[in-house]
Coordinates of C-alpha atoms and ligand atoms in Angstrom, one line a residue:
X17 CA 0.0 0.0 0.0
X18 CA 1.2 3.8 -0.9
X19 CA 1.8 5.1 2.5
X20 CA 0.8 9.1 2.8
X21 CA 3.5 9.4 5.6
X22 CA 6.7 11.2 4.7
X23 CA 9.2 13.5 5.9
X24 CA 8.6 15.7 2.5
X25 CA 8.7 18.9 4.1
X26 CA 8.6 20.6 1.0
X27 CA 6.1 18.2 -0.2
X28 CA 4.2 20.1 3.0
X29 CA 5.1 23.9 2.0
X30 CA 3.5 23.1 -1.9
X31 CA 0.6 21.1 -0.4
X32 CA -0.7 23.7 1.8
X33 CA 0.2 26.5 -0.2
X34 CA -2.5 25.2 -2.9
X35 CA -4.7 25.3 -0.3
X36 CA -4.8 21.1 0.9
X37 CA -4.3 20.0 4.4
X38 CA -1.2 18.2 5.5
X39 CA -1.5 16.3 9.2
X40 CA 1.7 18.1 11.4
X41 CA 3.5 16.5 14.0
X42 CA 3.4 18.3 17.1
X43 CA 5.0 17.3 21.1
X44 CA 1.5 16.7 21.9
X45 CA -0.6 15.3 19.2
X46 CA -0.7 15.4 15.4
X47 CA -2.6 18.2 13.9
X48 CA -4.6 18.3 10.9
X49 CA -3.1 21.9 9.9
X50 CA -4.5 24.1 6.7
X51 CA -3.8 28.2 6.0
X52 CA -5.7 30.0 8.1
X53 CA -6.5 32.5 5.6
X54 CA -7.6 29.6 3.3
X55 CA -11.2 29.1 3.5
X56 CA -11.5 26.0 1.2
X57 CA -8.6 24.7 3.5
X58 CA -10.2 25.4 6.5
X59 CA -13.5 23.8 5.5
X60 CA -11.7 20.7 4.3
X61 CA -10.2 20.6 7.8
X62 CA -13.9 20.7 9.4
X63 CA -15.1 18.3 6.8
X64 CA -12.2 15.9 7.1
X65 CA -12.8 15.9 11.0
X66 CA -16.7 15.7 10.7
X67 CA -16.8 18.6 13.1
X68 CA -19.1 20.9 14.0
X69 CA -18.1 24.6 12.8
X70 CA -19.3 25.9 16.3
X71 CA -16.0 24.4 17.4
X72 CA -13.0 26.7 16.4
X73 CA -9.7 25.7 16.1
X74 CA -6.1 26.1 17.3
X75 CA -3.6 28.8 15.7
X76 CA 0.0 27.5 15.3
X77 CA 2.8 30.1 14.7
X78 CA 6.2 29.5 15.0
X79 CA 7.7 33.2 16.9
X80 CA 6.1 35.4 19.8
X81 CA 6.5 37.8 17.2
X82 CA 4.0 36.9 15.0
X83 CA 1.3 36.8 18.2
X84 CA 0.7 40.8 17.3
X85 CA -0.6 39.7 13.8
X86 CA -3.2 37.4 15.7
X87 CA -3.9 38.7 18.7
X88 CA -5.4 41.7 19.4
X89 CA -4.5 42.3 22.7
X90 CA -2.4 40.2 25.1
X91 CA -2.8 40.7 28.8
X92 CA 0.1 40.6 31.3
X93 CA -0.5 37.3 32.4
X94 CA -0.2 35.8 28.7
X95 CA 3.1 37.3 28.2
X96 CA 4.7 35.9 31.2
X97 CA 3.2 32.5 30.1
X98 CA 4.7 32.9 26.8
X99 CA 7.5 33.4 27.5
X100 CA 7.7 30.7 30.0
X101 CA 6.1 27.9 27.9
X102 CA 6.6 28.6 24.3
X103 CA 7.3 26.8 22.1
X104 CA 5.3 24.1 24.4
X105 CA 2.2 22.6 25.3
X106 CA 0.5 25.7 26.3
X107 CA -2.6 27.7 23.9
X108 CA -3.8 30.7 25.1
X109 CA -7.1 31.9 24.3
X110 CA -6.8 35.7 23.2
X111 CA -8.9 38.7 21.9
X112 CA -8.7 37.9 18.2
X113 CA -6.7 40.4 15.3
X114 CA -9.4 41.6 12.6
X115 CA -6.9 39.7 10.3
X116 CA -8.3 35.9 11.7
X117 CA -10.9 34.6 9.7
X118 CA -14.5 34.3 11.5
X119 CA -14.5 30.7 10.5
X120 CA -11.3 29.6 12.5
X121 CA -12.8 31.2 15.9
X122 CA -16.6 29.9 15.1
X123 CA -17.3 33.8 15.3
X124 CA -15.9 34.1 18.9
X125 CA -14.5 37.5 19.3
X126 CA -11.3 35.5 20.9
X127 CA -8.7 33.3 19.2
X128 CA -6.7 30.4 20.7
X129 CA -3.2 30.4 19.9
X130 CA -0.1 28.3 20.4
X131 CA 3.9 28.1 19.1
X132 CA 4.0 23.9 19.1
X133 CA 7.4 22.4 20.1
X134 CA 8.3 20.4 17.5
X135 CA 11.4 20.9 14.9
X136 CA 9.8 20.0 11.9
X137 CA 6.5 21.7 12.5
X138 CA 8.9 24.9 13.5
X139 CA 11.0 24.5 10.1
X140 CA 7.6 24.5 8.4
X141 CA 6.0 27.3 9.9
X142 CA 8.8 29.5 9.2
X143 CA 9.0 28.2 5.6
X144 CA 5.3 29.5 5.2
X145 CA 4.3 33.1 4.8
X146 CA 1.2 32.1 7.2
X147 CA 0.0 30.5 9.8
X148 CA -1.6 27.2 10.5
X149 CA -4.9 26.6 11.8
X150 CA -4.6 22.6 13.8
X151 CA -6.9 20.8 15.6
X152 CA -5.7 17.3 16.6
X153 CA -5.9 14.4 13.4
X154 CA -9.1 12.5 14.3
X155 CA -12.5 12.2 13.5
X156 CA -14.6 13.9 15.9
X157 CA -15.1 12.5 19.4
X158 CA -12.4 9.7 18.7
X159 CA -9.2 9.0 20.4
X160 CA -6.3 11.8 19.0
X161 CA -3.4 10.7 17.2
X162 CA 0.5 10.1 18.5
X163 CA 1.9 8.3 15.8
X164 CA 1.8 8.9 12.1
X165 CA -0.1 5.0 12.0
X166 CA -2.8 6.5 13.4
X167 CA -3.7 10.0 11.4
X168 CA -3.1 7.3 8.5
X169 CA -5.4 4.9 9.7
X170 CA -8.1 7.4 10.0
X171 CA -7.3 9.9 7.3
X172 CA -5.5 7.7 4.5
X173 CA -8.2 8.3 1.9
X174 CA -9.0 12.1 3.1
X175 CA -5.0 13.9 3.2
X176 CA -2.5 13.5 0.7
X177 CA 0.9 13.5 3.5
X178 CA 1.4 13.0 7.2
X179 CA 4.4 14.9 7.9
X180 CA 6.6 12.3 9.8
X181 CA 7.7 13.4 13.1
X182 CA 7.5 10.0 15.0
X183 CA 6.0 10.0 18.0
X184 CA 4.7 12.9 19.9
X185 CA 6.5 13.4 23.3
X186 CA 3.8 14.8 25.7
X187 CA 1.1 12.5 24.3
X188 CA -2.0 14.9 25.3
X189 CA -3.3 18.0 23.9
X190 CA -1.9 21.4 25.1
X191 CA -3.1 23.1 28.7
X192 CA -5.3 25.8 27.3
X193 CA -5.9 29.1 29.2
X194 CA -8.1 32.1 28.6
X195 CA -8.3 35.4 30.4
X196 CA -11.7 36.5 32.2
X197 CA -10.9 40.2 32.3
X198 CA -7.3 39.9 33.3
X199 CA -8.0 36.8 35.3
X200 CA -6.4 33.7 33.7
X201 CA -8.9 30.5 33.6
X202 CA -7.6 27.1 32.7
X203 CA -10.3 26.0 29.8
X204 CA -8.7 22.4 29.1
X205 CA -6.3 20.3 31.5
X206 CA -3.5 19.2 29.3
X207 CA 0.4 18.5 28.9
X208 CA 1.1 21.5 31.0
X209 CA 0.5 21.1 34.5
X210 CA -1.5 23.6 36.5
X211 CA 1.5 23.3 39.5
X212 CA 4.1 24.6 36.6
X213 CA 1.4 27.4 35.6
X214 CA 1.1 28.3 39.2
X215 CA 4.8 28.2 39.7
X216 CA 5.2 31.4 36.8
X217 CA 2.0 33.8 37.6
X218 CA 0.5 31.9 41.1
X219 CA -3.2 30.4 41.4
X220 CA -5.5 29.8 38.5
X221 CA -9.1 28.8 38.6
X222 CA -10.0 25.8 36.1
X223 CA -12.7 25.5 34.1
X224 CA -12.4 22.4 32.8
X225 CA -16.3 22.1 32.0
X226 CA -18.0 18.8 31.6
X227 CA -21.3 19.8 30.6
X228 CA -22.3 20.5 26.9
X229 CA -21.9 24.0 27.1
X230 CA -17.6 24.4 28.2
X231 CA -16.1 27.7 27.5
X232 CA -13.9 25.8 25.2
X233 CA -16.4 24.4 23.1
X234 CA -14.8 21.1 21.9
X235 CA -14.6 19.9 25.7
X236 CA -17.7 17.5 25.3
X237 CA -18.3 15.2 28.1
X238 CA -17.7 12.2 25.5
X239 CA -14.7 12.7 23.7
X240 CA -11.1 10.9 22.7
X241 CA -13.4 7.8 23.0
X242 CA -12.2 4.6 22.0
X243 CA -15.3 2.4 19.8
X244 CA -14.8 0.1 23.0
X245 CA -16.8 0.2 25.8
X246 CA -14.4 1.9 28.4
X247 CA -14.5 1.9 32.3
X248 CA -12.4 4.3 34.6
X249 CA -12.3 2.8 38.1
X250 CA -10.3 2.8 41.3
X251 CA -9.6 -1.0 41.9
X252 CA -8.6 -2.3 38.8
X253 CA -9.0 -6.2 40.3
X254 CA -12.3 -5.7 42.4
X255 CA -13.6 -4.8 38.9
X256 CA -12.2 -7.4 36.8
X257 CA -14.6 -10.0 38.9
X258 CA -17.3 -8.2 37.5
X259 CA -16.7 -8.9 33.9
X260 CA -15.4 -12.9 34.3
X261 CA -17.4 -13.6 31.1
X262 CA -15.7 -10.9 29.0
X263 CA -12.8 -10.1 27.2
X264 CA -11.0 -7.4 29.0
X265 CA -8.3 -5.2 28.2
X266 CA -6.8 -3.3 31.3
X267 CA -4.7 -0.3 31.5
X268 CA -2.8 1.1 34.7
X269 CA -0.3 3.5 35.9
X270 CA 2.3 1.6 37.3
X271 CA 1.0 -2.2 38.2
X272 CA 1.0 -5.1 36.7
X273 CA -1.7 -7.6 37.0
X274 CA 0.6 -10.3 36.4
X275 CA -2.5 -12.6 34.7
X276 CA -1.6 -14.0 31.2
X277 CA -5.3 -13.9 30.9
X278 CA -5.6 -10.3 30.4
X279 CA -4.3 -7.9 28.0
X280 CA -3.0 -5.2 29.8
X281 CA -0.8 -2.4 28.8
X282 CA 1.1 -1.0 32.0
X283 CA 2.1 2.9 31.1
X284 CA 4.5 3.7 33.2
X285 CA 6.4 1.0 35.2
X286 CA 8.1 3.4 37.5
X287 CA 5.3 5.6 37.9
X288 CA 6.0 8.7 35.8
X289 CA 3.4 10.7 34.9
X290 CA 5.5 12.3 31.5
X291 CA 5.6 8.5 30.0
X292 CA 2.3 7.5 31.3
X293 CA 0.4 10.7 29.4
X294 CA 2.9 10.0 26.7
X295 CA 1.7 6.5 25.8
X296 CA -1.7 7.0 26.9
X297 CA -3.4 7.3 22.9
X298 CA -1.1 5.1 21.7
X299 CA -2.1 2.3 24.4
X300 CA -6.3 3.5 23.9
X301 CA -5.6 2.9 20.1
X302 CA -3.9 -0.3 20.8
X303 CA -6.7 -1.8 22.8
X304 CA -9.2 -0.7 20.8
X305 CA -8.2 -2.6 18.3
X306 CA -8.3 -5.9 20.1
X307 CA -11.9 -6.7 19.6
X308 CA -12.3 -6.2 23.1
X309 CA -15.6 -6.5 25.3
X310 CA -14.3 -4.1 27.3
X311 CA -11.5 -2.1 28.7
X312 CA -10.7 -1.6 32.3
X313 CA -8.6 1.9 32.9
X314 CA -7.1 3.2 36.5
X315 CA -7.7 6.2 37.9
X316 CA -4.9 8.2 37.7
X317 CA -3.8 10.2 40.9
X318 CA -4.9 13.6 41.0
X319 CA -1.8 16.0 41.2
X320 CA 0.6 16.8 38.4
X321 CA -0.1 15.6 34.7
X322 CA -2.6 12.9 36.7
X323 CA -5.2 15.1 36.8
X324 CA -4.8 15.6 32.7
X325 CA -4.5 11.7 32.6
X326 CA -7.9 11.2 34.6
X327 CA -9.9 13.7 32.9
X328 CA -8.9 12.4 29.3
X329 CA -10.0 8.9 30.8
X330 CA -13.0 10.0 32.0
X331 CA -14.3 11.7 28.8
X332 CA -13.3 8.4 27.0
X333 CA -15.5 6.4 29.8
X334 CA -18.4 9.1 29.7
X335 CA -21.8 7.8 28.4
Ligands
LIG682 O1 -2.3 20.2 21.6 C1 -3.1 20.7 20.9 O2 -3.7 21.7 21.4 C2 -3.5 20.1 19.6 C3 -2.3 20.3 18.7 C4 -2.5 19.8 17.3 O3 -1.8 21.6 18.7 N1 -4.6 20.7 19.1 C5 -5.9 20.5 19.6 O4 -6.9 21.1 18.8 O5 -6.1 19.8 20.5 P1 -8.4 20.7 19.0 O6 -9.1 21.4 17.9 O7 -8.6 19.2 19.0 O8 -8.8 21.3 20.4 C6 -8.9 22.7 20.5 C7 -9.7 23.1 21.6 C8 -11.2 22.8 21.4 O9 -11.7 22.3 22.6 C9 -11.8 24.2 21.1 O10 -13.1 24.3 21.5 C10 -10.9 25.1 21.9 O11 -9.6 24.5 21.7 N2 -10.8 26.5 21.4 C11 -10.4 26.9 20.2 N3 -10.6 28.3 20.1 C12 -11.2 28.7 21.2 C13 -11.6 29.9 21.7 N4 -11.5 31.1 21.0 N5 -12.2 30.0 23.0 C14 -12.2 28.9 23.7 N6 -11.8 27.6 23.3 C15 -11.3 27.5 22.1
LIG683 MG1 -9.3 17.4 19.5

């Protein structure tokens, strides 16, 4: 089979300059980017995804200096974080420029924006005289990509290239803050932890919504689901005994079940939360494909990257 994965970057530059969409590595999740000031790029990117256009999307630039050109104002707060974080797992949600199109905010009068961390998605963006809208590479509601495998298994007949970049290092989506006034609010829990937040500008409230209604709108309850009926529990064992018929997949933190009987995928064996939320997708996508009855997932502890871990799990798990 012709494989749409490649490390063409220039292959990249002359698809998206005529307007196609090329699927980016990033350190958190592969995008599906197009030009921002595209329009037939950016519909093909909510068409690709079948997702809804209230749901706007993710600006990548590659320099603080281009933020001006995006953002019309930046409060105090954002700057500090910018210039902790960037380029890193971090999008800040920001009155919009007149230049952004409505289409990429969903008509919000705010933008979110984000420089990724990645050397190849850097050396494109500064290769490209603008920048590139990106939400993550999967269909709607469905478990986001780490590895080129899987933007190709879902998008093989939609994109012409995944631009190679292995596998993402951070694993989850970026942290994603927005300012109430000059107030920051976390919107999504991600790759960033809210201690290293507090650590640069102190406490921040989150607002990590779970209705259907979140202030960042693509934070459904049910979302990053795999097609697998999914459980997020305390006591991994105590909940086995309740499914002795099935077939079971099982994913922890750091134990092993030590029971040939059960697929398990252990994510990190000395208890790190970096490779745990690292290998997380990659282990969802991996089950998922078992032809499993069911998959068991641990609650993560809540401190640190955990708290990202759990609420990715429990959005998976949500019915
Ligand atoms: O790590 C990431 O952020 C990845 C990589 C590719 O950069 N992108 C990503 O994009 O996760 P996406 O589209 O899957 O998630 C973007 C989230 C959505 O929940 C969306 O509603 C929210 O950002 N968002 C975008 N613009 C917003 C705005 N103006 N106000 C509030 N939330 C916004
Ligand atoms: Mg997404």
């Amino acid at each position: 089979m012709e494989t749409i994965i490649s490390k063409d970057i220039q292959k990249a530059v002359s698809l998206l300059t005529n307007n196609e969409l090329v699927a980016i590595p990033t350190e958190t999740v592969y995008g599906l980017a197009g030009n921002i000031f595209s329009e037939k790029a950016i519909k093909k990117i909510f068409s690709t995804k079948q997702r809804p256009f209230f749901n706007p999307l993710i600006v990548h630039i590659s320099s603080i200096e281009k933020l001006e050109s995006i953002a019309s104002y930046v409060p105090e707060k954002a700057k500090i974080l910018a210039s902790a974080f960037w380029p890193g797992s971090l999008t800040l949600v920001l009155k919009k420029n007149n230049a952004v199109p409505d289409l990429i905010t969903a008509g919000k009068d705010t933008v979110a924006v984000r420089i990724p961390n990645h050397p190849i998605t850097l050396q494109l963006l500064n290769l490209l005289p603008f920048p590139l809208a990106a939400p993550s590479a999967n269909p709607f509601g469905s478990i986001s990509p780490t590895k080129p495998t899987h933007v190709a298994h879902y998008f093989k007949n939609n994109i012409q290239q995944v631009l190679d970049g292995g596998s993402c290092k951070n694993g989850i989506e970026s942290t994603i803050i927005g300012f109430e006034d000059e107030t920051p609010v976390v919107y999504r829990l991600g790759a960033l932890s809210i201690e290293k937040i507090e650590a640069v500008i102190g406490k921040v409230s989150v607002k990590n919504n779970k209705e259907n209604k979140p202030d960042a709108p693509g934070m459904l309850a049910r979302h990053y689901a795999p097609k697998t009926t999914t459980l997020l529990v305390n006591d991994v064992r105590a909940e086995i005994q309740k499914h002795s018929s099935k077939k079971i997949g099982v994913l922890t933190f750091k134990d092993s079940l030590n029971d040939d009987t059960i697929t398990e995928i252990v994510l990190s064996k000395n208890g790190f939360f970096e490779e745990a939320a690292a290998k997380l997708y990659a282990a969802m996508h991996q089950l998922d494909a078992k032809n499993l009855d069911i998959i068991i997932a641990e609650r993560f502890p809540e401190n640190d990257l955990g708290k990202s871990i759990n609420d990715r799990l429990q959005r998976a798990t949500f019915k």
